[in-house]
Amino acid sequence: MTAMRVVSLVPSLTELVWELAPETLAGRTKFCTEPPEMASAVPAFGGTKDPDVAAIAALQPDLVIANREENRREDVAALEDAGLRVLVTVIDSVGEALAAIRAIGAEVGNTAGADALAAEVEAALEEARPGEGPRVFVPIWRRPLLGLGGGTYGSSLLEACGAVNVQRERERYPEVTLEEVRELRPELVLLPDEPYHFREEHCVEFAGVAPARLVDGKLLWWYGPRMPRSIRALRELLAEAAAWR
Protein backbone atom coordinates (compact mmCIF):
# COMPACT_ATOMS: atom_id res chain seq x y z
CA MET A 1 0.00 0.00 0.00
CA THR A 2 1.34 3.42 -0.98
CA ALA A 3 1.93 5.78 1.95
CA MET A 4 -0.02 9.02 1.96
CA ARG A 5 1.89 12.12 0.90
CA VAL A 6 1.96 15.18 3.12
CA VAL A 7 3.32 18.66 2.48
CA SER A 8 3.84 20.74 5.61
CA LEU A 9 4.11 24.53 5.49
CA VAL A 10 4.80 24.90 9.22
CA PRO A 11 8.36 24.23 10.48
CA SER A 12 7.43 22.77 13.86
CA LEU A 13 4.66 20.63 12.36
CA THR A 14 7.02 19.42 9.64
CA GLU A 15 9.24 18.21 12.46
CA LEU A 16 6.18 16.54 14.00
CA VAL A 17 5.23 14.70 10.80
CA TRP A 18 8.84 13.52 10.44
CA GLU A 19 8.74 12.25 14.02
CA LEU A 20 5.45 10.40 13.64
CA ALA A 21 5.51 9.17 10.03
CA PRO A 22 8.61 10.20 8.07
CA GLU A 23 7.61 8.11 5.06
CA THR A 24 4.59 10.38 4.49
CA LEU A 25 6.47 13.69 4.29
CA ALA A 26 6.72 14.70 0.63
CA GLY A 27 7.36 18.44 0.89
CA ARG A 28 8.26 21.29 3.22
CA THR A 29 9.17 24.98 3.17
CA LYS A 30 12.72 26.32 3.08
CA PHE A 31 12.28 27.27 6.74
CA CYS A 32 11.51 23.69 7.74
CA THR A 33 15.08 22.78 8.67
CA GLU A 34 14.69 20.49 11.68
CA PRO A 35 15.81 17.81 12.01
CA PRO A 36 18.73 18.18 9.55
CA GLU A 37 18.28 14.67 8.16
CA MET A 38 14.73 15.59 7.17
CA ALA A 39 15.85 18.77 5.45
CA SER A 40 18.37 16.85 3.37
CA ALA A 41 15.80 14.23 2.33
CA VAL A 42 12.61 16.22 1.66
CA PRO A 43 12.27 18.86 -1.11
CA ALA A 44 11.34 22.45 -0.27
CA PHE A 45 8.59 24.36 -2.05
CA GLY A 46 9.11 28.03 -1.20
CA GLY A 47 8.64 29.69 2.16
CA THR A 48 5.94 29.88 4.80
CA LYS A 49 4.61 33.17 3.40
CA ASP A 50 5.29 32.41 -0.26
CA PRO A 51 4.93 28.67 -0.93
CA ASP A 52 5.25 27.48 -4.52
CA VAL A 53 1.57 26.70 -4.95
CA ALA A 54 1.96 25.43 -8.52
CA ALA A 55 4.73 23.00 -7.58
CA ILE A 56 2.80 21.73 -4.57
CA ALA A 57 -0.33 21.28 -6.68
CA ALA A 58 1.68 19.37 -9.28
CA LEU A 59 2.86 16.99 -6.56
CA GLN A 60 -0.79 16.20 -5.73
CA PRO A 61 -0.24 15.47 -2.01
CA ASP A 62 -3.02 13.88 0.01
CA LEU A 63 -2.75 16.59 2.65
CA VAL A 64 -1.20 20.02 3.10
CA ILE A 65 -0.64 21.17 6.68
CA ALA A 66 -0.81 24.91 7.35
CA ASN A 67 -1.25 27.24 10.31
CA ARG A 68 -3.40 30.33 10.69
CA GLU A 69 -0.53 32.43 12.02
CA GLU A 70 2.38 31.03 10.02
CA ASN A 71 0.74 30.97 6.58
CA ARG A 72 -1.27 33.39 4.46
CA ARG A 73 -4.97 32.92 3.87
CA GLU A 74 -4.58 33.55 0.14
CA ASP A 75 -2.04 30.75 -0.22
CA VAL A 76 -4.32 28.33 1.60
CA ALA A 77 -7.18 29.37 -0.69
CA ALA A 78 -5.01 28.85 -3.78
CA LEU A 79 -4.07 25.35 -2.63
CA GLU A 80 -7.70 24.51 -1.98
CA ASP A 81 -8.68 25.94 -5.38
CA ALA A 82 -6.14 23.53 -6.87
CA GLY A 83 -8.17 20.69 -5.37
CA LEU A 84 -5.89 19.95 -2.42
CA ARG A 85 -7.03 19.17 1.10
CA VAL A 86 -5.53 21.65 3.55
CA LEU A 87 -5.53 21.20 7.31
CA VAL A 88 -5.26 24.68 8.82
CA THR A 89 -4.16 24.41 12.42
CA VAL A 90 -4.89 27.06 15.03
CA ILE A 91 -2.37 26.86 17.85
CA ASP A 92 -2.67 29.73 20.29
CA SER A 93 -2.26 27.69 23.47
CA VAL A 94 -0.60 24.59 24.84
CA GLY A 95 -3.96 22.83 24.78
CA GLU A 96 -4.38 23.57 21.08
CA ALA A 97 -0.84 22.31 20.44
CA LEU A 98 -1.75 19.01 22.11
CA ALA A 99 -4.92 18.80 20.00
CA ALA A 100 -2.87 19.42 16.84
CA ILE A 101 -0.41 16.67 17.77
CA ARG A 102 -3.26 14.19 18.11
CA ALA A 103 -5.03 15.39 14.95
CA ILE A 104 -1.90 15.10 12.83
CA GLY A 105 -1.11 11.72 14.34
CA ALA A 106 -4.53 10.53 13.21
CA GLU A 107 -3.99 11.98 9.73
CA VAL A 108 -0.66 10.22 9.17
CA GLY A 109 -1.75 6.94 10.74
CA ASN A 110 0.20 7.04 13.98
CA THR A 111 -2.27 7.77 16.74
CA ALA A 112 -0.23 5.72 19.21
CA GLY A 113 2.87 7.82 18.62
CA ALA A 114 0.89 11.05 18.87
CA ASP A 115 -0.80 9.94 22.08
CA ALA A 116 2.56 8.98 23.57
CA LEU A 117 4.04 12.38 22.70
CA ALA A 118 0.99 14.19 24.09
CA ALA A 119 1.26 12.18 27.30
CA GLU A 120 4.93 13.14 27.60
CA VAL A 121 4.01 16.81 27.20
CA GLU A 122 1.28 16.50 29.81
CA ALA A 123 3.68 14.81 32.23
CA ALA A 124 6.18 17.65 31.81
CA LEU A 125 3.42 20.19 32.41
CA GLU A 126 2.29 18.45 35.58
CA GLU A 127 5.74 19.05 37.04
CA ALA A 128 5.35 22.81 36.53
CA ARG A 129 3.63 25.15 38.96
CA PRO A 130 1.82 27.97 37.12
CA GLY A 131 2.08 31.42 38.62
CA GLU A 132 5.05 30.78 40.91
CA GLY A 133 7.77 31.98 38.57
CA PRO A 134 9.04 35.46 37.70
CA ARG A 135 7.25 38.21 35.79
CA VAL A 136 8.59 38.01 32.24
CA PHE A 137 8.70 40.25 29.18
CA VAL A 138 9.51 38.68 25.80
CA PRO A 139 10.17 40.95 22.82
CA ILE A 140 9.69 39.33 19.43
CA TRP A 141 10.92 42.31 17.37
CA ARG A 142 13.32 45.14 18.03
CA ARG A 143 12.36 48.12 15.85
CA PRO A 144 9.54 48.66 16.44
CA LEU A 145 9.60 46.94 19.81
CA LEU A 146 6.92 44.23 19.75
CA GLY A 147 6.23 42.10 22.80
CA LEU A 148 4.66 38.72 23.35
CA GLY A 149 1.05 39.22 24.40
CA GLY A 150 -1.79 36.98 25.48
CA GLY A 151 -3.77 34.69 23.21
CA THR A 152 -0.56 33.16 21.87
CA TYR A 153 1.13 29.79 22.15
CA GLY A 154 4.29 31.38 23.55
CA SER A 155 2.42 33.13 26.34
CA SER A 156 0.43 30.00 27.16
CA LEU A 157 3.62 27.94 27.33
CA LEU A 158 5.46 30.41 29.56
CA GLU A 159 2.55 30.63 31.98
CA ALA A 160 2.19 26.84 32.03
CA CYS A 161 5.87 26.71 33.00
CA GLY A 162 5.30 29.06 35.91
CA ALA A 163 6.06 32.50 34.50
CA VAL A 164 3.76 35.50 34.53
CA ASN A 165 3.69 37.18 31.12
CA VAL A 166 3.52 40.89 31.93
CA GLN A 167 1.70 41.53 28.62
CA ARG A 168 -0.87 38.75 28.99
CA GLU A 169 -3.73 41.28 29.06
CA ARG A 170 -2.80 42.57 25.59
CA GLU A 171 -3.54 40.38 22.59
CA ARG A 172 -1.02 38.89 20.20
CA TYR A 173 2.13 40.98 19.66
CA PRO A 174 1.52 44.61 20.67
CA GLU A 175 3.94 47.44 20.00
CA VAL A 176 5.35 48.89 23.23
CA THR A 177 7.95 51.35 24.45
CA LEU A 178 10.68 50.57 26.96
CA GLU A 179 8.99 52.91 29.43
CA GLU A 180 5.72 50.99 29.09
CA VAL A 181 7.57 47.73 29.65
CA ARG A 182 9.28 49.18 32.73
CA GLU A 183 5.89 50.13 34.18
CA LEU A 184 4.79 46.48 33.86
CA ARG A 185 7.53 45.56 36.39
CA PRO A 186 9.06 42.50 34.72
CA GLU A 187 11.68 40.61 36.68
CA LEU A 188 13.21 38.99 33.60
CA VAL A 189 13.49 39.80 29.89
CA LEU A 190 13.87 36.83 27.57
CA LEU A 191 15.51 37.66 24.24
CA PRO A 192 14.80 34.92 21.65
CA ASP A 193 16.76 34.39 18.44
CA GLU A 194 13.60 34.25 16.32
CA PRO A 195 11.66 35.83 14.70
CA TYR A 196 14.06 38.71 15.44
CA HIS A 197 17.54 37.46 16.18
CA PHE A 198 18.40 39.15 19.47
CA ARG A 199 22.09 38.97 20.38
CA GLU A 200 24.26 39.64 23.40
CA GLU A 201 24.71 43.31 22.48
CA HIS A 202 20.95 43.85 22.74
CA CYS A 203 20.85 42.91 26.43
CA VAL A 204 22.09 46.36 27.44
CA GLU A 205 19.03 47.97 25.83
CA PHE A 206 16.90 46.45 28.60
CA ALA A 207 19.31 47.30 31.43
CA GLY A 208 16.86 49.76 32.97
CA VAL A 209 13.98 47.30 32.74
CA ALA A 210 15.09 43.93 34.13
CA PRO A 211 17.92 41.40 33.74
CA ALA A 212 17.95 40.15 30.15
CA ARG A 213 18.83 36.67 29.02
CA LEU A 214 19.20 35.16 25.56
CA VAL A 215 17.02 32.14 24.86
CA ASP A 216 16.61 29.67 22.01
CA GLY A 217 13.47 30.83 20.22
CA LYS A 218 12.49 27.27 19.39
CA LEU A 219 11.83 26.70 23.10
CA LEU A 220 9.13 29.35 22.96
CA TRP A 221 7.60 29.03 19.52
CA TRP A 222 7.98 25.44 18.28
CA TYR A 223 5.18 23.09 19.24
CA GLY A 224 5.46 19.38 18.50
CA PRO A 225 8.09 16.79 19.42
CA ARG A 226 10.38 19.24 21.18
CA MET A 227 7.69 20.41 23.64
CA PRO A 228 8.67 18.12 26.55
CA ARG A 229 12.30 19.25 26.54
CA SER A 230 11.26 22.87 25.90
CA ILE A 231 9.02 22.80 28.97
CA ARG A 232 11.80 21.39 31.14
CA ALA A 233 14.39 23.85 29.78
CA LEU A 234 12.10 26.83 30.35
CA ARG A 235 11.29 25.65 33.87
CA GLU A 236 15.01 25.47 34.68
CA LEU A 237 15.59 28.93 33.23
CA LEU A 238 12.67 30.41 35.16
CA ALA A 239 13.78 28.73 38.38
CA GLU A 240 17.21 30.35 38.00
CA ALA A 241 15.55 33.73 37.47
CA ALA A 242 13.32 33.24 40.50
CA ALA A 243 16.43 32.68 42.61
CA TRP A 244 17.63 36.19 41.68
CA ARG A 245 14.70 37.81 43.47
C-alpha positions as a LaTeX table, in Angstrom:
\begin{tabular}{lrrr}
\hline
Residue & $x$ (\AA) & $y$ (\AA) & $z$ (\AA) \\
\hline
Met1 & 0.00 & 0.00 & 0.00 \\
Thr2 & 1.34 & 3.42 & $-0.98$ \\
Ala3 & 1.93 & 5.78 & 1.95 \\
Met4 & $-0.02$ & 9.02 & 1.96 \\
Arg5 & 1.89 & 12.12 & 0.90 \\
Val6 & 1.96 & 15.18 & 3.12 \\
Val7 & 3.32 & 18.66 & 2.48 \\
Ser8 & 3.84 & 20.74 & 5.61 \\
Leu9 & 4.11 & 24.53 & 5.49 \\
Val10 & 4.80 & 24.90 & 9.22 \\
Pro11 & 8.36 & 24.23 & 10.48 \\
Ser12 & 7.43 & 22.77 & 13.86 \\
Leu13 & 4.66 & 20.63 & 12.36 \\
Thr14 & 7.02 & 19.42 & 9.64 \\
Glu15 & 9.24 & 18.21 & 12.46 \\
Leu16 & 6.18 & 16.54 & 14.00 \\
Val17 & 5.23 & 14.70 & 10.80 \\
Trp18 & 8.84 & 13.52 & 10.44 \\
Glu19 & 8.74 & 12.25 & 14.02 \\
Leu20 & 5.45 & 10.40 & 13.64 \\
Ala21 & 5.51 & 9.17 & 10.03 \\
Pro22 & 8.61 & 10.20 & 8.07 \\
Glu23 & 7.61 & 8.11 & 5.06 \\
Thr24 & 4.59 & 10.38 & 4.49 \\
Leu25 & 6.47 & 13.69 & 4.29 \\
Ala26 & 6.72 & 14.70 & 0.63 \\
Gly27 & 7.36 & 18.44 & 0.89 \\
Arg28 & 8.26 & 21.29 & 3.22 \\
Thr29 & 9.17 & 24.98 & 3.17 \\
Lys30 & 12.72 & 26.32 & 3.08 \\
Phe31 & 12.28 & 27.27 & 6.74 \\
Cys32 & 11.51 & 23.69 & 7.74 \\
Thr33 & 15.08 & 22.78 & 8.67 \\
Glu34 & 14.69 & 20.49 & 11.68 \\
Pro35 & 15.81 & 17.81 & 12.01 \\
Pro36 & 18.73 & 18.18 & 9.55 \\
Glu37 & 18.28 & 14.67 & 8.16 \\
Met38 & 14.73 & 15.59 & 7.17 \\
Ala39 & 15.85 & 18.77 & 5.45 \\
Ser40 & 18.37 & 16.85 & 3.37 \\
Ala41 & 15.80 & 14.23 & 2.33 \\
Val42 & 12.61 & 16.22 & 1.66 \\
Pro43 & 12.27 & 18.86 & $-1.11$ \\
Ala44 & 11.34 & 22.45 & $-0.27$ \\
Phe45 & 8.59 & 24.36 & $-2.05$ \\
Gly46 & 9.11 & 28.03 & $-1.20$ \\
Gly47 & 8.64 & 29.69 & 2.16 \\
Thr48 & 5.94 & 29.88 & 4.80 \\
Lys49 & 4.61 & 33.17 & 3.40 \\
Asp50 & 5.29 & 32.41 & $-0.26$ \\
Pro51 & 4.93 & 28.67 & $-0.93$ \\
Asp52 & 5.25 & 27.48 & $-4.52$ \\
Val53 & 1.57 & 26.70 & $-4.95$ \\
Ala54 & 1.96 & 25.43 & $-8.52$ \\
Ala55 & 4.73 & 23.00 & $-7.58$ \\
Ile56 & 2.80 & 21.73 & $-4.57$ \\
Ala57 & $-0.33$ & 21.28 & $-6.68$ \\
Ala58 & 1.68 & 19.37 & $-9.28$ \\
Leu59 & 2.86 & 16.99 & $-6.56$ \\
Gln60 & $-0.79$ & 16.20 & $-5.73$ \\
Pro61 & $-0.24$ & 15.47 & $-2.01$ \\
Asp62 & $-3.02$ & 13.88 & 0.01 \\
Leu63 & $-2.75$ & 16.59 & 2.65 \\
Val64 & $-1.20$ & 20.02 & 3.10 \\
Ile65 & $-0.64$ & 21.17 & 6.68 \\
Ala66 & $-0.81$ & 24.91 & 7.35 \\
Asn67 & $-1.25$ & 27.24 & 10.31 \\
Arg68 & $-3.40$ & 30.33 & 10.69 \\
Glu69 & $-0.53$ & 32.43 & 12.02 \\
Glu70 & 2.38 & 31.03 & 10.02 \\
Asn71 & 0.74 & 30.97 & 6.58 \\
Arg72 & $-1.27$ & 33.39 & 4.46 \\
Arg73 & $-4.97$ & 32.92 & 3.87 \\
Glu74 & $-4.58$ & 33.55 & 0.14 \\
Asp75 & $-2.04$ & 30.75 & $-0.22$ \\
Val76 & $-4.32$ & 28.33 & 1.60 \\
Ala77 & $-7.18$ & 29.37 & $-0.69$ \\
Ala78 & $-5.01$ & 28.85 & $-3.78$ \\
Leu79 & $-4.07$ & 25.35 & $-2.63$ \\
Glu80 & $-7.70$ & 24.51 & $-1.98$ \\
Asp81 & $-8.68$ & 25.94 & $-5.38$ \\
Ala82 & $-6.14$ & 23.53 & $-6.87$ \\
Gly83 & $-8.17$ & 20.69 & $-5.37$ \\
Leu84 & $-5.89$ & 19.95 & $-2.42$ \\
Arg85 & $-7.03$ & 19.17 & 1.10 \\
Val86 & $-5.53$ & 21.65 & 3.55 \\
Leu87 & $-5.53$ & 21.20 & 7.31 \\
Val88 & $-5.26$ & 24.68 & 8.82 \\
Thr89 & $-4.16$ & 24.41 & 12.42 \\
Val90 & $-4.89$ & 27.06 & 15.03 \\
Ile91 & $-2.37$ & 26.86 & 17.85 \\
Asp92 & $-2.67$ & 29.73 & 20.29 \\
Ser93 & $-2.26$ & 27.69 & 23.47 \\
Val94 & $-0.60$ & 24.59 & 24.84 \\
Gly95 & $-3.96$ & 22.83 & 24.78 \\
Glu96 & $-4.38$ & 23.57 & 21.08 \\
Ala97 & $-0.84$ & 22.31 & 20.44 \\
Leu98 & $-1.75$ & 19.01 & 22.11 \\
Ala99 & $-4.92$ & 18.80 & 20.00 \\
Ala100 & $-2.87$ & 19.42 & 16.84 \\
Ile101 & $-0.41$ & 16.67 & 17.77 \\
Arg102 & $-3.26$ & 14.19 & 18.11 \\
Ala103 & $-5.03$ & 15.39 & 14.95 \\
Ile104 & $-1.90$ & 15.10 & 12.83 \\
Gly105 & $-1.11$ & 11.72 & 14.34 \\
Ala106 & $-4.53$ & 10.53 & 13.21 \\
Glu107 & $-3.99$ & 11.98 & 9.73 \\
Val108 & $-0.66$ & 10.22 & 9.17 \\
Gly109 & $-1.75$ & 6.94 & 10.74 \\
Asn110 & 0.20 & 7.04 & 13.98 \\
Thr111 & $-2.27$ & 7.77 & 16.74 \\
Ala112 & $-0.23$ & 5.72 & 19.21 \\
Gly113 & 2.87 & 7.82 & 18.62 \\
Ala114 & 0.89 & 11.05 & 18.87 \\
Asp115 & $-0.80$ & 9.94 & 22.08 \\
Ala116 & 2.56 & 8.98 & 23.57 \\
Leu117 & 4.04 & 12.38 & 22.70 \\
Ala118 & 0.99 & 14.19 & 24.09 \\
Ala119 & 1.26 & 12.18 & 27.30 \\
Glu120 & 4.93 & 13.14 & 27.60 \\
Val121 & 4.01 & 16.81 & 27.20 \\
Glu122 & 1.28 & 16.50 & 29.81 \\
Ala123 & 3.68 & 14.81 & 32.23 \\
Ala124 & 6.18 & 17.65 & 31.81 \\
Leu125 & 3.42 & 20.19 & 32.41 \\
Glu126 & 2.29 & 18.45 & 35.58 \\
Glu127 & 5.74 & 19.05 & 37.04 \\
Ala128 & 5.35 & 22.81 & 36.53 \\
Arg129 & 3.63 & 25.15 & 38.96 \\
Pro130 & 1.82 & 27.97 & 37.12 \\
Gly131 & 2.08 & 31.42 & 38.62 \\
Glu132 & 5.05 & 30.78 & 40.91 \\
Gly133 & 7.77 & 31.98 & 38.57 \\
Pro134 & 9.04 & 35.46 & 37.70 \\
Arg135 & 7.25 & 38.21 & 35.79 \\
Val136 & 8.59 & 38.01 & 32.24 \\
Phe137 & 8.70 & 40.25 & 29.18 \\
Val138 & 9.51 & 38.68 & 25.80 \\
Pro139 & 10.17 & 40.95 & 22.82 \\
Ile140 & 9.69 & 39.33 & 19.43 \\
Trp141 & 10.92 & 42.31 & 17.37 \\
Arg142 & 13.32 & 45.14 & 18.03 \\
Arg143 & 12.36 & 48.12 & 15.85 \\
Pro144 & 9.54 & 48.66 & 16.44 \\
Leu145 & 9.60 & 46.94 & 19.81 \\
Leu146 & 6.92 & 44.23 & 19.75 \\
Gly147 & 6.23 & 42.10 & 22.80 \\
Leu148 & 4.66 & 38.72 & 23.35 \\
Gly149 & 1.05 & 39.22 & 24.40 \\
Gly150 & $-1.79$ & 36.98 & 25.48 \\
Gly151 & $-3.77$ & 34.69 & 23.21 \\
Thr152 & $-0.56$ & 33.16 & 21.87 \\
Tyr153 & 1.13 & 29.79 & 22.15 \\
Gly154 & 4.29 & 31.38 & 23.55 \\
Ser155 & 2.42 & 33.13 & 26.34 \\
Ser156 & 0.43 & 30.00 & 27.16 \\
Leu157 & 3.62 & 27.94 & 27.33 \\
Leu158 & 5.46 & 30.41 & 29.56 \\
Glu159 & 2.55 & 30.63 & 31.98 \\
Ala160 & 2.19 & 26.84 & 32.03 \\
Cys161 & 5.87 & 26.71 & 33.00 \\
Gly162 & 5.30 & 29.06 & 35.91 \\
Ala163 & 6.06 & 32.50 & 34.50 \\
Val164 & 3.76 & 35.50 & 34.53 \\
Asn165 & 3.69 & 37.18 & 31.12 \\
Val166 & 3.52 & 40.89 & 31.93 \\
Gln167 & 1.70 & 41.53 & 28.62 \\
Arg168 & $-0.87$ & 38.75 & 28.99 \\
Glu169 & $-3.73$ & 41.28 & 29.06 \\
Arg170 & $-2.80$ & 42.57 & 25.59 \\
Glu171 & $-3.54$ & 40.38 & 22.59 \\
Arg172 & $-1.02$ & 38.89 & 20.20 \\
Tyr173 & 2.13 & 40.98 & 19.66 \\
Pro174 & 1.52 & 44.61 & 20.67 \\
Glu175 & 3.94 & 47.44 & 20.00 \\
Val176 & 5.35 & 48.89 & 23.23 \\
Thr177 & 7.95 & 51.35 & 24.45 \\
Leu178 & 10.68 & 50.57 & 26.96 \\
Glu179 & 8.99 & 52.91 & 29.43 \\
Glu180 & 5.72 & 50.99 & 29.09 \\
Val181 & 7.57 & 47.73 & 29.65 \\
Arg182 & 9.28 & 49.18 & 32.73 \\
Glu183 & 5.89 & 50.13 & 34.18 \\
Leu184 & 4.79 & 46.48 & 33.86 \\
Arg185 & 7.53 & 45.56 & 36.39 \\
Pro186 & 9.06 & 42.50 & 34.72 \\
Glu187 & 11.68 & 40.61 & 36.68 \\
Leu188 & 13.21 & 38.99 & 33.60 \\
Val189 & 13.49 & 39.80 & 29.89 \\
Leu190 & 13.87 & 36.83 & 27.57 \\
Leu191 & 15.51 & 37.66 & 24.24 \\
Pro192 & 14.80 & 34.92 & 21.65 \\
Asp193 & 16.76 & 34.39 & 18.44 \\
Glu194 & 13.60 & 34.25 & 16.32 \\
Pro195 & 11.66 & 35.83 & 14.70 \\
Tyr196 & 14.06 & 38.71 & 15.44 \\
His197 & 17.54 & 37.46 & 16.18 \\
Phe198 & 18.40 & 39.15 & 19.47 \\
Arg199 & 22.09 & 38.97 & 20.38 \\
Glu200 & 24.26 & 39.64 & 23.40 \\
Glu201 & 24.71 & 43.31 & 22.48 \\
His202 & 20.95 & 43.85 & 22.74 \\
Cys203 & 20.85 & 42.91 & 26.43 \\
Val204 & 22.09 & 46.36 & 27.44 \\
Glu205 & 19.03 & 47.97 & 25.83 \\
Phe206 & 16.90 & 46.45 & 28.60 \\
Ala207 & 19.31 & 47.30 & 31.43 \\
Gly208 & 16.86 & 49.76 & 32.97 \\
Val209 & 13.98 & 47.30 & 32.74 \\
Ala210 & 15.09 & 43.93 & 34.13 \\
Pro211 & 17.92 & 41.40 & 33.74 \\
Ala212 & 17.95 & 40.15 & 30.15 \\
Arg213 & 18.83 & 36.67 & 29.02 \\
Leu214 & 19.20 & 35.16 & 25.56 \\
Val215 & 17.02 & 32.14 & 24.86 \\
Asp216 & 16.61 & 29.67 & 22.01 \\
Gly217 & 13.47 & 30.83 & 20.22 \\
Lys218 & 12.49 & 27.27 & 19.39 \\
Leu219 & 11.83 & 26.70 & 23.10 \\
Leu220 & 9.13 & 29.35 & 22.96 \\
Trp221 & 7.60 & 29.03 & 19.52 \\
Trp222 & 7.98 & 25.44 & 18.28 \\
Tyr223 & 5.18 & 23.09 & 19.24 \\
Gly224 & 5.46 & 19.38 & 18.50 \\
Pro225 & 8.09 & 16.79 & 19.42 \\
Arg226 & 10.38 & 19.24 & 21.18 \\
Met227 & 7.69 & 20.41 & 23.64 \\
Pro228 & 8.67 & 18.12 & 26.55 \\
Arg229 & 12.30 & 19.25 & 26.54 \\
Ser230 & 11.26 & 22.87 & 25.90 \\
Ile231 & 9.02 & 22.80 & 28.97 \\
Arg232 & 11.80 & 21.39 & 31.14 \\
Ala233 & 14.39 & 23.85 & 29.78 \\
Leu234 & 12.10 & 26.83 & 30.35 \\
Arg235 & 11.29 & 25.65 & 33.87 \\
Glu236 & 15.01 & 25.47 & 34.68 \\
Leu237 & 15.59 & 28.93 & 33.23 \\
Leu238 & 12.67 & 30.41 & 35.16 \\
Ala239 & 13.78 & 28.73 & 38.38 \\
Glu240 & 17.21 & 30.35 & 38.00 \\
Ala241 & 15.55 & 33.73 & 37.47 \\
Ala242 & 13.32 & 33.24 & 40.50 \\
Ala243 & 16.43 & 32.68 & 42.61 \\
Trp244 & 17.63 & 36.19 & 41.68 \\
Arg245 & 14.70 & 37.81 & 43.47 \\
\hline
\end{tabular}
